[in-house]
mmCIF file of C-alpha atoms in Angstrom:
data_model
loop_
_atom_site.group_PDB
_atom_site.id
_atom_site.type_symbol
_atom_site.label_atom_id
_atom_site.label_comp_id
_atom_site.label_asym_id
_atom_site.label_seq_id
_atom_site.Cartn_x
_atom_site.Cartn_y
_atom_site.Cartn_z
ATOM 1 C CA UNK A 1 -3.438 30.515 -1.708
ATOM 2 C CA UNK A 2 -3.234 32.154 1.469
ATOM 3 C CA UNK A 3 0.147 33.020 3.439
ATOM 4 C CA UNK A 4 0.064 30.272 5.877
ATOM 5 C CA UNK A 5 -0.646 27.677 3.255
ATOM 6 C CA UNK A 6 2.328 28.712 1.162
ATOM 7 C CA UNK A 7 4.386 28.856 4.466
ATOM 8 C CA UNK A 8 2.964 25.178 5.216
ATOM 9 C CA UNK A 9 3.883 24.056 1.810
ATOM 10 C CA UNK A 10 7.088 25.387 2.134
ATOM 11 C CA UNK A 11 7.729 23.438 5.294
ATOM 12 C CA UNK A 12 6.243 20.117 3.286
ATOM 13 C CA UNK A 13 9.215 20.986 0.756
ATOM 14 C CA UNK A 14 11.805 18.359 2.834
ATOM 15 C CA UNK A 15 14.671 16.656 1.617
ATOM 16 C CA UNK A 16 13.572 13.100 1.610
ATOM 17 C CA UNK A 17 16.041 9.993 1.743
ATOM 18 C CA UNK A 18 14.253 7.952 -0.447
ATOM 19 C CA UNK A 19 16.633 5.532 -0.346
ATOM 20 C CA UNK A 20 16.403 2.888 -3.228
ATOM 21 C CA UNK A 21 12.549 3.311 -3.536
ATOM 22 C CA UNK A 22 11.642 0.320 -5.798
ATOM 23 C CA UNK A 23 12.822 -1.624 -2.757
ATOM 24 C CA UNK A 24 11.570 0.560 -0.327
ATOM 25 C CA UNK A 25 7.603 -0.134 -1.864
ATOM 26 C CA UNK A 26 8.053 -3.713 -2.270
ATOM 27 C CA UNK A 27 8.774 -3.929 1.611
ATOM 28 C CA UNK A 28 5.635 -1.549 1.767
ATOM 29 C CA UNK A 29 3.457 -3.528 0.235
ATOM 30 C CA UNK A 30 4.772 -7.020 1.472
ATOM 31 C CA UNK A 31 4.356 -5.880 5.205
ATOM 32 C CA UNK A 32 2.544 -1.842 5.711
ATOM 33 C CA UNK A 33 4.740 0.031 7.065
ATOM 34 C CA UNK A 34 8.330 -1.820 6.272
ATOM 35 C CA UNK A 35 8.969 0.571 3.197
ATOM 36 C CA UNK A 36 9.228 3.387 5.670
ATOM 37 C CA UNK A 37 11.028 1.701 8.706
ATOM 38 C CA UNK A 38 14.072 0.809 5.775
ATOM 39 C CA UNK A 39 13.719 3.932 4.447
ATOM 40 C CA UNK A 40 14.583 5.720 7.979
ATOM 41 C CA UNK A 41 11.341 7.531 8.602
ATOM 42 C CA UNK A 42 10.012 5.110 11.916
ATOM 43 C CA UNK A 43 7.443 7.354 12.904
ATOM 44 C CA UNK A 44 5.359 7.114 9.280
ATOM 45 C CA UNK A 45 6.067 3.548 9.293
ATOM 46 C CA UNK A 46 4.692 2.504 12.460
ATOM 47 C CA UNK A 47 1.391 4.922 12.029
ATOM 48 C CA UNK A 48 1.212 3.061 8.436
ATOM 49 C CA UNK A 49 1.863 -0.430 10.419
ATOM 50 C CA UNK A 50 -1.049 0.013 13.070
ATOM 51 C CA UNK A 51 -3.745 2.222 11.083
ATOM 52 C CA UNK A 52 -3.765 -0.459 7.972
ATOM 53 C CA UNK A 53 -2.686 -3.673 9.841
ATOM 54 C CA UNK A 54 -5.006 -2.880 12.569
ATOM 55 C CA UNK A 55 -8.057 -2.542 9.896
ATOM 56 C CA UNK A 56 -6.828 -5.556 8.263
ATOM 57 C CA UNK A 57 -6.884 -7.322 11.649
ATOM 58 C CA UNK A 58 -10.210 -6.280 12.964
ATOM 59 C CA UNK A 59 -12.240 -6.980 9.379
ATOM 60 C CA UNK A 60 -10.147 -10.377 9.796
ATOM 61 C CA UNK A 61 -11.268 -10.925 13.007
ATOM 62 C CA UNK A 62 -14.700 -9.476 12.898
ATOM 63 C CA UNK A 63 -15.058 -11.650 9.772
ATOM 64 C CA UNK A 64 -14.451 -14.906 11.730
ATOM 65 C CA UNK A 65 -11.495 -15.474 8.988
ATOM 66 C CA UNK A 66 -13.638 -16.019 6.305
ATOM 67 C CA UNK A 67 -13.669 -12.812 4.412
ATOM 68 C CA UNK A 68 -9.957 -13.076 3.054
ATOM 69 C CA UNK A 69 -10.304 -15.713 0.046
ATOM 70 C CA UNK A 70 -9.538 -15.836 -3.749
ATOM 71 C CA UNK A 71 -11.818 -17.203 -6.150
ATOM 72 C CA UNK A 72 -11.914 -16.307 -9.539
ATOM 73 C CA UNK A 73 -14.391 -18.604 -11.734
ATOM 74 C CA UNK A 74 -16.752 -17.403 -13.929
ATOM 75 C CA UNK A 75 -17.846 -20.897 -14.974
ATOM 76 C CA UNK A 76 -19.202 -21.604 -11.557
ATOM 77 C CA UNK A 77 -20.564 -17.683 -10.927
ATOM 78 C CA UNK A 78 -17.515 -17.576 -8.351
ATOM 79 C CA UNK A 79 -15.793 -14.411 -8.628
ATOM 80 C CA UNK A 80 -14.125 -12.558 -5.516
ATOM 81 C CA UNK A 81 -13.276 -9.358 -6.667
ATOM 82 C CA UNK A 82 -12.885 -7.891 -3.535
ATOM 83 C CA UNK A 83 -9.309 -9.984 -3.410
ATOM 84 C CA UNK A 84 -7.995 -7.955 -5.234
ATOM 85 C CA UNK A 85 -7.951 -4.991 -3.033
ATOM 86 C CA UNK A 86 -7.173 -7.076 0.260
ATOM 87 C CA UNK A 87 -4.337 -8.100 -2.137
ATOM 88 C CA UNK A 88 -2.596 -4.352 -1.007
ATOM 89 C CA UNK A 89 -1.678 -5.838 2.174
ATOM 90 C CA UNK A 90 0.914 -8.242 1.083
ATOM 91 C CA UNK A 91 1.955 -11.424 2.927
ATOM 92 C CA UNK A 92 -0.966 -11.238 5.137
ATOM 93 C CA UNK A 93 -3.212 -11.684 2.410
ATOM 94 C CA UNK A 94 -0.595 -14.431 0.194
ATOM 95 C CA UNK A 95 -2.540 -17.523 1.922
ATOM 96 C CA UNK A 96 -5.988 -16.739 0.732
ATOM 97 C CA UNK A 97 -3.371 -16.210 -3.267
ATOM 98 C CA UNK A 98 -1.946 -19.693 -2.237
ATOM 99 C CA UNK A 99 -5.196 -21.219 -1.442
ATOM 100 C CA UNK A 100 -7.170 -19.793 -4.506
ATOM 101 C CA UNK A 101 -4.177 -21.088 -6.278
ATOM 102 C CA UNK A 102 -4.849 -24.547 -5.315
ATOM 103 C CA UNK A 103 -8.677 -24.263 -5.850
ATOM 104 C CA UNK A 104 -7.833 -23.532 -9.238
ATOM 105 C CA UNK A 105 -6.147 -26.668 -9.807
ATOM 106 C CA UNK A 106 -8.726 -28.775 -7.783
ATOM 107 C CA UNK A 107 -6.252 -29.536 -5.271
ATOM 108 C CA UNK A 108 -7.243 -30.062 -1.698
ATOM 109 C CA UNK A 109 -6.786 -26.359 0.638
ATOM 110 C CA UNK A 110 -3.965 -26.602 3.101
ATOM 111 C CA UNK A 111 -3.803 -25.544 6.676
ATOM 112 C CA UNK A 112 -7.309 -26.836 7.572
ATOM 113 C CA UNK A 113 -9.277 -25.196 4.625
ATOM 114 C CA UNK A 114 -7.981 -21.514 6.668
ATOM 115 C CA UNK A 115 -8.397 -18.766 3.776
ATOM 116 C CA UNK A 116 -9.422 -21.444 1.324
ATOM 117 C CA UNK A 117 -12.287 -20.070 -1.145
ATOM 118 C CA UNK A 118 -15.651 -21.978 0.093
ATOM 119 C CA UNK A 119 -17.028 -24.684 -2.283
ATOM 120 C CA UNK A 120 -19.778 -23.121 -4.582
ATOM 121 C CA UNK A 121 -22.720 -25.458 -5.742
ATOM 122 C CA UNK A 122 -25.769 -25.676 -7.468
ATOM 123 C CA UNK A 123 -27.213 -28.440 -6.205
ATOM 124 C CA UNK A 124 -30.375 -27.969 -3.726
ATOM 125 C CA UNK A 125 -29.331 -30.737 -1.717
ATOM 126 C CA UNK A 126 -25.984 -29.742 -0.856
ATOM 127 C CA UNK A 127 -25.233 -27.066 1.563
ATOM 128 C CA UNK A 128 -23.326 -23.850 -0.292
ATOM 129 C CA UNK A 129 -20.778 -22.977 1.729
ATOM 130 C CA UNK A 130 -20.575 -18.791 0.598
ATOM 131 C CA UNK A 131 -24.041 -19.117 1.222
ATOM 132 C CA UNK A 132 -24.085 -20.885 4.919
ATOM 133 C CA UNK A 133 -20.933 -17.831 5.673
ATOM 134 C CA UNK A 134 -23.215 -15.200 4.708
ATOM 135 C CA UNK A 135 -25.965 -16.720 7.004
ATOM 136 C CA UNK A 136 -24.037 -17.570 10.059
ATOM 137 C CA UNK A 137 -22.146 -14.243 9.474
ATOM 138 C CA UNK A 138 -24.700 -12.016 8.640
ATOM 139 C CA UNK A 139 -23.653 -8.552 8.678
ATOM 140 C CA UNK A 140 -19.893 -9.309 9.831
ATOM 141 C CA UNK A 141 -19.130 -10.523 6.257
ATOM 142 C CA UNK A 142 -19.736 -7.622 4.874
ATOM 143 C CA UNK A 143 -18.136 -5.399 7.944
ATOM 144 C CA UNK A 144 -15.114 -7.787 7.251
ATOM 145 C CA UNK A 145 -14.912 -7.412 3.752
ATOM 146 C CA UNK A 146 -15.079 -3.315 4.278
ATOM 147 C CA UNK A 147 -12.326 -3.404 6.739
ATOM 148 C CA UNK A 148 -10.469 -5.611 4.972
ATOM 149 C CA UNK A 149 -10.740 -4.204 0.990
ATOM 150 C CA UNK A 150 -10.058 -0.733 2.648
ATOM 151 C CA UNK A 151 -6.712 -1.944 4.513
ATOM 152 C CA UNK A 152 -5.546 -2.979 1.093
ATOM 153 C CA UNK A 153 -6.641 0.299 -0.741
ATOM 154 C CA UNK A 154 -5.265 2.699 2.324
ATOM 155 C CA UNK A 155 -2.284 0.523 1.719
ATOM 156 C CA UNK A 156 -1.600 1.638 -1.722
ATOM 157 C CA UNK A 157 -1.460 5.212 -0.869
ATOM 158 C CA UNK A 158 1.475 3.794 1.686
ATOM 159 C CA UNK A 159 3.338 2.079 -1.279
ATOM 160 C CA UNK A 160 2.619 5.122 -3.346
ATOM 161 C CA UNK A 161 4.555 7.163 -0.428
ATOM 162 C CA UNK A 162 7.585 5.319 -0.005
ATOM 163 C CA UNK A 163 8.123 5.422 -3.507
ATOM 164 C CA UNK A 164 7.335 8.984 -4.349
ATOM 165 C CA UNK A 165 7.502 10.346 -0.779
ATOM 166 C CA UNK A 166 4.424 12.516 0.406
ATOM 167 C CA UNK A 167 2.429 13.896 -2.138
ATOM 168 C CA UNK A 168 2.873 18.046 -1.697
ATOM 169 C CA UNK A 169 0.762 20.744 -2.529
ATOM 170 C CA UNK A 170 2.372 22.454 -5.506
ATOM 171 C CA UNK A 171 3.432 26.436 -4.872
ATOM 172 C CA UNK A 172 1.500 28.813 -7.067
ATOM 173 C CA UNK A 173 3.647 29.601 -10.057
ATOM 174 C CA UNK A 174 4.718 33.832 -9.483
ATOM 175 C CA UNK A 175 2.809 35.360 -12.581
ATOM 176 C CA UNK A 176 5.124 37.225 -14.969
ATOM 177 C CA UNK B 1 -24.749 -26.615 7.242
ATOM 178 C CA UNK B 2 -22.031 -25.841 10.019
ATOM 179 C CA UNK B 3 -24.146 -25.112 12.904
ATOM 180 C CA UNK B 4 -21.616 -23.343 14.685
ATOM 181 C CA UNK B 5 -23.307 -22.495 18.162
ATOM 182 C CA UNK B 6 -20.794 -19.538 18.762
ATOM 183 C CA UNK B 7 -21.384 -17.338 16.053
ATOM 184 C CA UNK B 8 -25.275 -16.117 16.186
ATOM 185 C CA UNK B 9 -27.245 -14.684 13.016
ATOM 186 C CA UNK B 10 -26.827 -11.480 14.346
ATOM 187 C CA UNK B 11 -23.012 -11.498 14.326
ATOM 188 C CA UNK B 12 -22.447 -7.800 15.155
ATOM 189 C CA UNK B 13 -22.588 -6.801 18.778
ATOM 190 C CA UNK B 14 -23.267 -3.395 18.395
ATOM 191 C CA UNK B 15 -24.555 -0.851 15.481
ATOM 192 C CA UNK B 16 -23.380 -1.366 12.455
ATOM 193 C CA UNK B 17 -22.225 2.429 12.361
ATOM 194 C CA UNK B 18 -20.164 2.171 14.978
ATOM 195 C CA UNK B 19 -17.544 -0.570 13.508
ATOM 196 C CA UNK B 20 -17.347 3.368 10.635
ATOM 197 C CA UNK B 21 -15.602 5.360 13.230
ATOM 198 C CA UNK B 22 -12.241 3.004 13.336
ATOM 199 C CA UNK B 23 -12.136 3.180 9.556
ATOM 200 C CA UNK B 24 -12.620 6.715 9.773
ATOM 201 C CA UNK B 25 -10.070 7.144 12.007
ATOM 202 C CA UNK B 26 -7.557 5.204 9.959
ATOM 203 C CA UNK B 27 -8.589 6.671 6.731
ATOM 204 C CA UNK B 28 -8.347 10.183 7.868
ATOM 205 C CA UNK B 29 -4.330 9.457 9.474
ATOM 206 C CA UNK B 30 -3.360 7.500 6.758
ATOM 207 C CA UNK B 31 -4.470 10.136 4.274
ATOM 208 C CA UNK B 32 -2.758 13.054 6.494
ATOM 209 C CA UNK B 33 0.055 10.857 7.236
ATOM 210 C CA UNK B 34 0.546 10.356 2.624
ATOM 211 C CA UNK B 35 1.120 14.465 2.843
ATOM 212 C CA UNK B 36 3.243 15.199 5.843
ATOM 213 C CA UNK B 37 6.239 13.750 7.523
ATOM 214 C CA UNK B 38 5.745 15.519 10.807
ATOM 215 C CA UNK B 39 3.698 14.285 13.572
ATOM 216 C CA UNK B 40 1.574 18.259 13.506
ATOM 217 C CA UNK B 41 1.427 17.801 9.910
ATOM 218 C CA UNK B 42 -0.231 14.710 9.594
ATOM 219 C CA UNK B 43 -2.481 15.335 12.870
ATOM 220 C CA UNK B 44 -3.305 18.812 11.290
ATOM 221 C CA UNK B 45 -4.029 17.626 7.862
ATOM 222 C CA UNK B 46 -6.244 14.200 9.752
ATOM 223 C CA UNK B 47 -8.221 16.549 11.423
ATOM 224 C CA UNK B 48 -8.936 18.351 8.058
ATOM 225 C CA UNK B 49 -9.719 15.349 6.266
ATOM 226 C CA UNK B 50 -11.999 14.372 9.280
ATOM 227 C CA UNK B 51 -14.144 17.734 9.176
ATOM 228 C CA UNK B 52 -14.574 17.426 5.608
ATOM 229 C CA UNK B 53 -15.715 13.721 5.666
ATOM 230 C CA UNK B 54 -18.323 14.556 8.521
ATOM 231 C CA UNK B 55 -19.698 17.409 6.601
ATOM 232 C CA UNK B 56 -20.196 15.268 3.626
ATOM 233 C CA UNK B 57 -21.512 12.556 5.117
ATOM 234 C CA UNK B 58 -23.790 14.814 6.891
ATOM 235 C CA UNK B 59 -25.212 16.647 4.221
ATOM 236 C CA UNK B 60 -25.904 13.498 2.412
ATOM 237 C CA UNK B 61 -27.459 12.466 5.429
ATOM 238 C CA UNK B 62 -29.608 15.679 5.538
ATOM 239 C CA UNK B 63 -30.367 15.198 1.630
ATOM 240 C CA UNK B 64 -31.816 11.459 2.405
ATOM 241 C CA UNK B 65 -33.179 12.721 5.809
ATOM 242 C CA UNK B 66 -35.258 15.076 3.723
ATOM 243 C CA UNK B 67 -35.937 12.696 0.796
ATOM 244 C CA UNK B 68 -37.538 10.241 3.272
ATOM 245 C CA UNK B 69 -39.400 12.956 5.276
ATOM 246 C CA UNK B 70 -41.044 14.021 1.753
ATOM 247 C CA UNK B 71 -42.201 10.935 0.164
#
């Protein structure tokens, strides 16, 4: 490792006020960003806040709102994996979990069907509703989706530093 | 079938490789900003991350480029 490598791993070395850090990456995950405004370090926070809540947003958006659902049924060849990872963003993603929720338990969706899971179906004569998304959609499903699954992922490497703090380079051990 | 007059079958405005360069953008600060606590840090480390993903996605770009010129 070169001498301006160890010198910039040196300077990584801080003293970090974790502050209670189980706390600090629940509010991290619930809303990007939050773990780090508690925690004291503002500047982190609000990059985390508009990098993944601003690709959440935009896949939202460019998605017309329909990419952000959770379905999980084998039976009917139904299964939304991608949730999973959109999941990572916390709250904004809890109305597609409350909405799959109530699919489950073939109860009507709330809030005019907004992040419900569309109705599958086999039947030719019946419109599929996945299947009239990914036609009106086209290519902005699947741009949603991206932006969307990524915001979640990017967001666990946020939770991961509130709790841990920033991941350092180690400094090479002297050899004896 | 919702026949939604505002939303065409060709839902994307522009190329679908330019809706990449916000995600690269986000990716790359998000990455620097897991490894720093300093504004230069995380810029620094961003711009790293950003060189490295451009080269990669160039050579495999290249590789395919060359694939596709030889079949």
């Amino acid at each position: 490792m070169s001498e301006a490598r160890v010198a910039e791993a040196e300077e990584n070395v801080l003293e970090i006020d974790l502050r209670r850090p189980g706390i600090a990456a629940l509010c991290a995950w619930l809303v990007p960003g939050a773990g780090h405004i508690y925690q004291g370090r503002i500047v982190k926070g609000l990059l985390f806040a508009v990098c993944i809540l601003g690709t959440y947003g935009a896949g939202f958006v460019i998605g017309k709102e329909k990419v952000v659902y959770a379905a999980w049924e084998p039976a009917k060849d139904h299964r939304r994996w991608q949730f999973m990872c959109q999941l990572g963003v916390g709250l904004a993603a809890f109305p597609a979990a409350i909405q799959g929720m109530r699919y489950r338990q073939d109860k009507p969706p709330l809030w005019n069907g907004f992040m419900a899971p569309p109705e599958p179906t086999h039947d030719l004569n019946t419109s599929d509703a996945l299947s009239d998304w990914n036609l009106r959609l086209n290519s902005a499903f699947e741009m949603g989706t991206l932006y969307t699954v990524l915001a979640g992922l990017l967001n666990i490497l946020a939770i991961y530093d509130a709790f841990y703090g920033p991941m350092v380079e180690t400094l090479p051990q002297p050899r004896e | 079938m919702n026949n939604d007059p505002l939303i065409s079958p060709q839902a994307l405005p522009f190329n679908e490789l330019w809706y990449l360069l916000p995600l690269f953008i986000a990716i790359c600060l998000v990455f620097g900003a897991t490894r720093h606590e300093n504004w230069s840090g995380i810029l620094f480390h961003a711009l790293q991350n950003a060189r490295w993903i451009a080269l990669f996605v160039l050579v495999v770009f290249g590789i395919l480029y060359a694939v596709s010129w030889a079949v």
